[in-house]
Short mmCIF file of C-alpha atoms in Angstrom, two decimals:
data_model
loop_
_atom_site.label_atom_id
_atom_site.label_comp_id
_atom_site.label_asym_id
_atom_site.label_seq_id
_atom_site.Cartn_x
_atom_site.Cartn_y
_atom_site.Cartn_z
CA UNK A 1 0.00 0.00 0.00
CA UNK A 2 1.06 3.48 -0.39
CA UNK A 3 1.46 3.97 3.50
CA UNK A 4 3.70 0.94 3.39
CA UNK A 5 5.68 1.97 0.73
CA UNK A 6 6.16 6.01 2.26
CA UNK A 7 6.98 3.45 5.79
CA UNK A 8 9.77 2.03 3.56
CA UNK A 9 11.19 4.79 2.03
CA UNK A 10 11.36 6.82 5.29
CA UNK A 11 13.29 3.63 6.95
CA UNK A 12 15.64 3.87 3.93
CA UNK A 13 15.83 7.47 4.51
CA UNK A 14 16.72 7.03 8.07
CA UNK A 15 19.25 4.37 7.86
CA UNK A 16 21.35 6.60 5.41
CA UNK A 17 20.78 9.16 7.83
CA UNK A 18 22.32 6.89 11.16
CA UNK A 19 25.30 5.79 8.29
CA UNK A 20 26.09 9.46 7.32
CA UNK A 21 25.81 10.91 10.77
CA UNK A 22 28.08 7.85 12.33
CA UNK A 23 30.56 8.30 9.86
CA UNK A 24 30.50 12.45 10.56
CA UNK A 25 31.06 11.69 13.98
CA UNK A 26 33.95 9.47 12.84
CA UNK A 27 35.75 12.27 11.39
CA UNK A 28 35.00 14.41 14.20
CA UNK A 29 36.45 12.10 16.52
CA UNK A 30 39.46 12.33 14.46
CA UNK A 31 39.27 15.97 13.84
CA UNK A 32 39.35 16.29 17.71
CA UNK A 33 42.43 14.24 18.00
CA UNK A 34 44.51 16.03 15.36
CA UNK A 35 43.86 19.03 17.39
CA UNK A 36 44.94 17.41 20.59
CA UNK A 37 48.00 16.41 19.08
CA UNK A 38 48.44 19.61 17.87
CA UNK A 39 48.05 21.56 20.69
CA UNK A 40 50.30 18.95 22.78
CA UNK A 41 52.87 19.58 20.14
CA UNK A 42 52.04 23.65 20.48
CA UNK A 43 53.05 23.77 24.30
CA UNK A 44 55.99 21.54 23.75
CA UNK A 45 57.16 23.79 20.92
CA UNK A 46 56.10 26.88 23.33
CA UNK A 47 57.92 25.17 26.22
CA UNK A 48 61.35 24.30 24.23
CA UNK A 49 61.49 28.07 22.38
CA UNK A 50 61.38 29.64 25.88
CA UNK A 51 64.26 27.35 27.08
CA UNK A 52 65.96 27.82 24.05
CA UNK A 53 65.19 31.81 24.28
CA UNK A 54 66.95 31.89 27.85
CA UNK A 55 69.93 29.49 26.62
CA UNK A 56 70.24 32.16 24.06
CA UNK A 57 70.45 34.89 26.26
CA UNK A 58 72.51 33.41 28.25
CA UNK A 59 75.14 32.70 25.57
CA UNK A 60 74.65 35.95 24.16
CA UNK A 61 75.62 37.54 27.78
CA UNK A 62 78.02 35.21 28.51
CA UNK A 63 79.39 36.13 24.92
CA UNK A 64 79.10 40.02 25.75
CA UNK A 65 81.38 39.27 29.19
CA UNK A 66 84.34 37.42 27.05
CA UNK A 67 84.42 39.63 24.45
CA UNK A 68 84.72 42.67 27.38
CA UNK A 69 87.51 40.54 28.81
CA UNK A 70 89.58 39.82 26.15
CA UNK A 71 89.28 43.24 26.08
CA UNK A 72 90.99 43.72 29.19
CA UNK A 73 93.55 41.20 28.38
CA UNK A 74 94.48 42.40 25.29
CA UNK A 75 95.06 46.39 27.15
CA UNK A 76 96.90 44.60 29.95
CA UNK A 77 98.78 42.78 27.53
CA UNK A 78 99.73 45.63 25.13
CA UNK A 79 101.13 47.69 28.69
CA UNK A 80 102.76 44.50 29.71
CA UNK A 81 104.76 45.00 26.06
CA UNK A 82 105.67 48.13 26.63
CA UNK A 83 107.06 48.24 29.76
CA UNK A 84 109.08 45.46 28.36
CA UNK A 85 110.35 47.53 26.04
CA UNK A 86 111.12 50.09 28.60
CA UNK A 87 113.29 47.73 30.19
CA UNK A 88 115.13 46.44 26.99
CA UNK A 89 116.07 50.08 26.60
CA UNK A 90 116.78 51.29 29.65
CA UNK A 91 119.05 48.18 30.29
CA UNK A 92 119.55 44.64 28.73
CA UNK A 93 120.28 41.37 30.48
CA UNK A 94 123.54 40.24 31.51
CA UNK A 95 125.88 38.46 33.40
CA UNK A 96 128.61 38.98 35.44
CA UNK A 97 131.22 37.85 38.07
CA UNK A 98 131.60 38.56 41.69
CA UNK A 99 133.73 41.70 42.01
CA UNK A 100 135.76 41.82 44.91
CA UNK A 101 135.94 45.03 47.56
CA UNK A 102 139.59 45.78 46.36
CA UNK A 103 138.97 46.13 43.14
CA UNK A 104 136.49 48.21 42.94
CA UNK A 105 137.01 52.55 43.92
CA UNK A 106 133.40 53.97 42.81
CA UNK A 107 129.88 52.86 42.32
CA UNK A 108 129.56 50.66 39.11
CA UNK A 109 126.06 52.83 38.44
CA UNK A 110 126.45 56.29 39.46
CA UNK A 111 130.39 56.27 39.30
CA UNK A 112 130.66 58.23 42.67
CA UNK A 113 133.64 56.97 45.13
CA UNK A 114 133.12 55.01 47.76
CA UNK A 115 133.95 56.80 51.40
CA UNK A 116 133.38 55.49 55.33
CA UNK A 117 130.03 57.35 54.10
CA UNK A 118 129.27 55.83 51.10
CA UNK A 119 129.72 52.48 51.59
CA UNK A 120 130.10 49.09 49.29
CA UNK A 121 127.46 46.83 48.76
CA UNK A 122 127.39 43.93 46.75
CA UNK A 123 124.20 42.91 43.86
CA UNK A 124 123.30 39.17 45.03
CA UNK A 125 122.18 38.50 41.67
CA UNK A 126 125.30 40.26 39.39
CA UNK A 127 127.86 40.16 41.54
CA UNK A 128 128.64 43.84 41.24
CA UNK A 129 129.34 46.41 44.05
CA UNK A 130 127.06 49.51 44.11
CA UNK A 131 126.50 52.34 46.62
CA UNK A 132 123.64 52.20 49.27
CA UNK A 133 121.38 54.17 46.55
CA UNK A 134 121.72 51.87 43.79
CA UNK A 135 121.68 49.05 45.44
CA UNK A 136 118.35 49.65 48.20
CA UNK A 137 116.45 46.78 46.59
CA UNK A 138 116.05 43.62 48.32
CA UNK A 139 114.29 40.44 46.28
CA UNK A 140 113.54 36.99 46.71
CA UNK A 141 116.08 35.25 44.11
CA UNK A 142 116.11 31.59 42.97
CA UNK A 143 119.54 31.14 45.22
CA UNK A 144 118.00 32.39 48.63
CA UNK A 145 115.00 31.59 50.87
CA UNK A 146 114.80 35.14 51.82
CA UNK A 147 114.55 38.64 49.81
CA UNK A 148 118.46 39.60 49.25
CA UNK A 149 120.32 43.29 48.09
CA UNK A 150 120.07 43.66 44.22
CA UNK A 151 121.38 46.83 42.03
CA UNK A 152 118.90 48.55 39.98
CA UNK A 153 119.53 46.66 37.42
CA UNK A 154 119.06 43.52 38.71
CA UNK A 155 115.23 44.86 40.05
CA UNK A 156 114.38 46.03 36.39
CA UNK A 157 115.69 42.58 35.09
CA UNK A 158 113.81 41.25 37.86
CA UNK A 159 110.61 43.19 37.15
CA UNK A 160 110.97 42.22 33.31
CA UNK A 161 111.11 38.60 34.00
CA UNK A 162 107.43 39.41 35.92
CA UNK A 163 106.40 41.00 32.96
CA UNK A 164 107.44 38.34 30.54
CA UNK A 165 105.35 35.71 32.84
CA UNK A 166 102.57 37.96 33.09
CA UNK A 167 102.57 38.43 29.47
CA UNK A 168 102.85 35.03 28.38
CA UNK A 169 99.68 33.83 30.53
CA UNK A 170 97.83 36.83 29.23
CA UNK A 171 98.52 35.26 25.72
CA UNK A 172 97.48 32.09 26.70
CA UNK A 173 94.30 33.09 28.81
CA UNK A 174 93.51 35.81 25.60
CA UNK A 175 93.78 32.53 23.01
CA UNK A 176 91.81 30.81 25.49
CA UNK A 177 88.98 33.37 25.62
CA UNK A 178 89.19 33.60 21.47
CA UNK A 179 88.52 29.73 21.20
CA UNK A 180 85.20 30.70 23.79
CA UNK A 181 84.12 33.17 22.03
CA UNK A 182 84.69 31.50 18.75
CA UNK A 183 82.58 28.32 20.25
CA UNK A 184 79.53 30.70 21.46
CA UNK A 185 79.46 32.48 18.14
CA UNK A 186 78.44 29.27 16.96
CA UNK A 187 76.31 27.91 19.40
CA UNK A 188 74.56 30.67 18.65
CA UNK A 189 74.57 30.95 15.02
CA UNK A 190 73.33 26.59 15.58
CA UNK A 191 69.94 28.22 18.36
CA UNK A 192 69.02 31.28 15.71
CA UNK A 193 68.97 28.29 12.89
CA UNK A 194 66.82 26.27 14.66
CA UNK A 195 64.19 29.35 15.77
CA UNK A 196 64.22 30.07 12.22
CA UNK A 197 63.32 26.27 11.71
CA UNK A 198 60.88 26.64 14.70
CA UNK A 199 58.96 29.85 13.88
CA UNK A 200 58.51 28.16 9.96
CA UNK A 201 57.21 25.10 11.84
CA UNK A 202 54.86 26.98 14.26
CA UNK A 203 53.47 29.14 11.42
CA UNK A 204 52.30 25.71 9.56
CA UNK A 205 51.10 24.35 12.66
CA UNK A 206 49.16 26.76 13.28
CA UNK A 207 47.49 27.68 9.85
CA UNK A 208 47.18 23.48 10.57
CA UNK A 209 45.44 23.80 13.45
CA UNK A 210 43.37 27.07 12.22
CA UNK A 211 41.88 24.37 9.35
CA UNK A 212 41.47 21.73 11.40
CA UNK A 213 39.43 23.98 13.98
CA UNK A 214 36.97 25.15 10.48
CA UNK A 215 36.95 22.07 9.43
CA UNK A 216 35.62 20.57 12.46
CA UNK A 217 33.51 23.20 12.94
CA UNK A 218 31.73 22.32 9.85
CA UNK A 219 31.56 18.58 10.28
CA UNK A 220 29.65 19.37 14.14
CA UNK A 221 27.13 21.86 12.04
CA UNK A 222 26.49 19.20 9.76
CA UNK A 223 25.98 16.32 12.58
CA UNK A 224 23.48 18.95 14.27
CA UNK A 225 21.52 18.63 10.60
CA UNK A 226 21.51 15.24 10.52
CA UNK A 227 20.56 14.26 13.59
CA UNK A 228 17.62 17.32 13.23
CA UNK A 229 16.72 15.33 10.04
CA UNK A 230 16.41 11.91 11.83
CA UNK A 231 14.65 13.12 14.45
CA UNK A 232 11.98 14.30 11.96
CA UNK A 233 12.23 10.90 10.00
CA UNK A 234 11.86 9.22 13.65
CA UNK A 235 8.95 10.95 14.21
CA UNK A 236 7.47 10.61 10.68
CA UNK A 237 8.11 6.43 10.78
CA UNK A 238 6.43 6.81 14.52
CA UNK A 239 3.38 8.19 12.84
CA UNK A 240 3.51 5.77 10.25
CA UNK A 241 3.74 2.71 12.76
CA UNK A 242 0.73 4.61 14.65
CA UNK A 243 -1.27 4.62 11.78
CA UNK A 244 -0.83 1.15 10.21
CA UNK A 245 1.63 -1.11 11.77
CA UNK A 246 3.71 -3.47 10.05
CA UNK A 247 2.33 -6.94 9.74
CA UNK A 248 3.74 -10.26 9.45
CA UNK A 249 0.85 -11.59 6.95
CA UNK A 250 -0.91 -10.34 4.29
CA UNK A 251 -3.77 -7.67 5.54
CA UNK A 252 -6.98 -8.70 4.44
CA UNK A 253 -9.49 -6.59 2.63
CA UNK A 254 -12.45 -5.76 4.25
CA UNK A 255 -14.40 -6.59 1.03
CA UNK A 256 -13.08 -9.95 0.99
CA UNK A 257 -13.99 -11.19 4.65
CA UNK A 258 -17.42 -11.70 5.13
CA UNK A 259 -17.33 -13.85 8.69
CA UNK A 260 -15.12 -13.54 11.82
CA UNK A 261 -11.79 -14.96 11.41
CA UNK A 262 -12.41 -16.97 14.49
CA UNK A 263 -16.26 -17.30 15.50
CA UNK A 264 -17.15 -17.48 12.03
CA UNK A 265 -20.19 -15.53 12.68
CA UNK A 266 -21.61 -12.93 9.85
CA UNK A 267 -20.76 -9.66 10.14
CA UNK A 268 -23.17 -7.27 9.82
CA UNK A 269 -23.96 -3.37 10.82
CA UNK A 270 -24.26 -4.50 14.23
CA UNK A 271 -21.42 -7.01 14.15
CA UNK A 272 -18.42 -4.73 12.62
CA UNK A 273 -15.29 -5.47 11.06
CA UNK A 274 -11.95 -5.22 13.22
CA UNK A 275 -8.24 -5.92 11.75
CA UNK A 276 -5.91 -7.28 14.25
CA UNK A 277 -2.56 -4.74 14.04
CA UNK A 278 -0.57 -7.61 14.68
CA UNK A 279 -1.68 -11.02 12.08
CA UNK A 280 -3.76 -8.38 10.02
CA UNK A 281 -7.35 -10.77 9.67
CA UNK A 282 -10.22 -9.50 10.44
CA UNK A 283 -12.13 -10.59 13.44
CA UNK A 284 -15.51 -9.42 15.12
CA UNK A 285 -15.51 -6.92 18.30
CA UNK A 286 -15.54 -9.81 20.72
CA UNK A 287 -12.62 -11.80 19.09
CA UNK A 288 -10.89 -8.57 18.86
CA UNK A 289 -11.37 -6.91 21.80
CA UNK A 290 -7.78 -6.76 23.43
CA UNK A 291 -5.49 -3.95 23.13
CA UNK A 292 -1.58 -4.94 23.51
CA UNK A 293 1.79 -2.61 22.64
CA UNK A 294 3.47 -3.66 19.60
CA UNK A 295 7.43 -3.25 18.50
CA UNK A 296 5.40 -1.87 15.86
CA UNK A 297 3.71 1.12 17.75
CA UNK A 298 4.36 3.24 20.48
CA UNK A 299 0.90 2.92 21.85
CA UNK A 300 -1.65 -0.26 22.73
CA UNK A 301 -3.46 -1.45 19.52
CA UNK A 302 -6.06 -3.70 18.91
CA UNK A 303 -4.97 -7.68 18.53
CA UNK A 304 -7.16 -10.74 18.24
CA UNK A 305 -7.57 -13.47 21.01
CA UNK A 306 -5.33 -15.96 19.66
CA UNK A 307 -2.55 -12.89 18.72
CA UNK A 308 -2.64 -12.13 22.60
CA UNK A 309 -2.35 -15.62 23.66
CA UNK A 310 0.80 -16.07 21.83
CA UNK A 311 2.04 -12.14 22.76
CA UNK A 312 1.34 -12.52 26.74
CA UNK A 313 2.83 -16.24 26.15
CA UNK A 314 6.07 -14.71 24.36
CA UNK A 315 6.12 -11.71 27.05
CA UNK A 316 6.06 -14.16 29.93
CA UNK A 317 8.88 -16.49 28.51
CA UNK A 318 11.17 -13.07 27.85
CA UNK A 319 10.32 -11.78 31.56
CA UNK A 320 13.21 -13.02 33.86
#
């Protein structure tokens, strides 16, 4: 019948319906995971540019203080030089014997004679006899375990050999320094390669993310449709069942019954025709006088005597 068919057509309707919107939810599931990868690999990527934005600053700072003291090195070196120099010039290194007291009249520096006054003293270091003036120096040599008399001389010599040390650990802490700075110069050129890498990654992830979010956006407007739509073919089957329910036998036409299905008796204006919603014959009132719920409707319809026996027998063997 045409109600049957429209019943058919609307079940077709609605099991597309269930298959599209279970397949939407599908892919939103899977929308919503993409994004919570996403966002997991967001806050790692936020969490490893901020330590990587301190390491940089750090190494740029640490690279700022190194390149201030080599700096300082290089000034204390370059004064270290020149005195050097100084001393070269104002007298070169050299050695002598030990002069003995008879030998010697005057001060080997500032030629003055000796007198009870003025009196001899000898330079532990060259050996030479100077006058209480030049020779008021007293340093700790190599030969003594206490600071001795030295000339002038000797101090200056003395005082260069300091200089020399000083000079030669400056160039060795100065080359040390270099190699640093050289190494932070390219830890840092390696950190502003891998922002650059970073920021091009982020961008993508984010225009990623951005589609994802429209995307799923869409596909939950679309399940909201659907599941309107089914709820309108739900109600529209309902109405359907409520109408005519489906039937496991052919539904008889009133025109071809002309006796009770069961009692056999005539019908007639006073004894009316009655389908039963459930075997679809066509009984009298009194053979088809129970009303029962049906899978088939959502409220009690009419069912004949022997339709009931075998529904309250079914019910009874389902009930626990």
């Amino acid at each position: 019948t045409s109600i049957e068919t429209d019943l058919r057509v609307e079940k077709d309707f609605r099991q597309r319906l269930q298959q599209t919107l279970t397949s939407e939810k599908e892919k939103v599931s899977s929308l919503q995971f993409d994004i919570h990868e996403l966002n997991l690999i967001k806050q790692e990527y936020d969490s490893y540019k901020k330590q990587m934005t301190k390491q940089q600053n750090d190494l740029q700072k640490k690279f700022q203080e190194q390149e201030e003291t080599i700096r300082e090195l290089a000034l204390k070196l370059e004064v270290s030089i020149k005195r050097e120099d100084e001393f070269r010039e104002k007298d070169g290194l050299r050695s002598s014997t030990w002069m003995k007291d008879e030998d010697v009249k005057e001060c080997c520096q500032c030629k003055k004679d000796f007198s009870p006054l003025r009196r001899k003293h000898h330079c532990r270091n060259c050996g030479q006899i100077f006058c209480e003036t030049c020779a008021s120096t007293k340093l700790p040599l190599p030969s003594s375990n206490k600071p001795v008399r030295v000339c002038d001389i000797t101090s200056i010599e003395t005082d260069l050999r300091v200089e020399k040390d000083f000079r030669q650990r400056l160039q060795q802490t100065l080359t040390s320094e270099k190699e640093k700075v050289s190494s932070l110069q390219f830890d840092i050129h390696e950190l502003n390669l891998i922002k650059q890498e970073y920021d091009s990654y982020k961008k993508q992830m984010t225009k990623q993310q951005s589609d994802l979010q429209k995307k799923f956006q869409e596909q939950e407007e679309t399940i909201r449709e659907l599941a309107l739509k089914l709820e309108v073919s739900i109600k529209r089957e309902d109405e359907f069942r409520e109408k005519d329910g489906l039937r496991s036998s052919t539904w008889m036409k009133d025109e071809d019954v002309k006796e009770c299905c069961q009692c056999k008796k005539d019908f007639s204006p006073l004894r009316r025709k009655h389908h039963c919603r459930n075997c679809g014959q066509i009984f009298c009132e009194t053979c088809a006088s129970t009303k029962l719920p049906l899978p088939s409707s959502n409220k009690p319809v009419r069912v004949c005597d022997m339709c009931r026996n075998h529904l309250l027998a079914q019910c009874a063997v389902n009930s626990p």
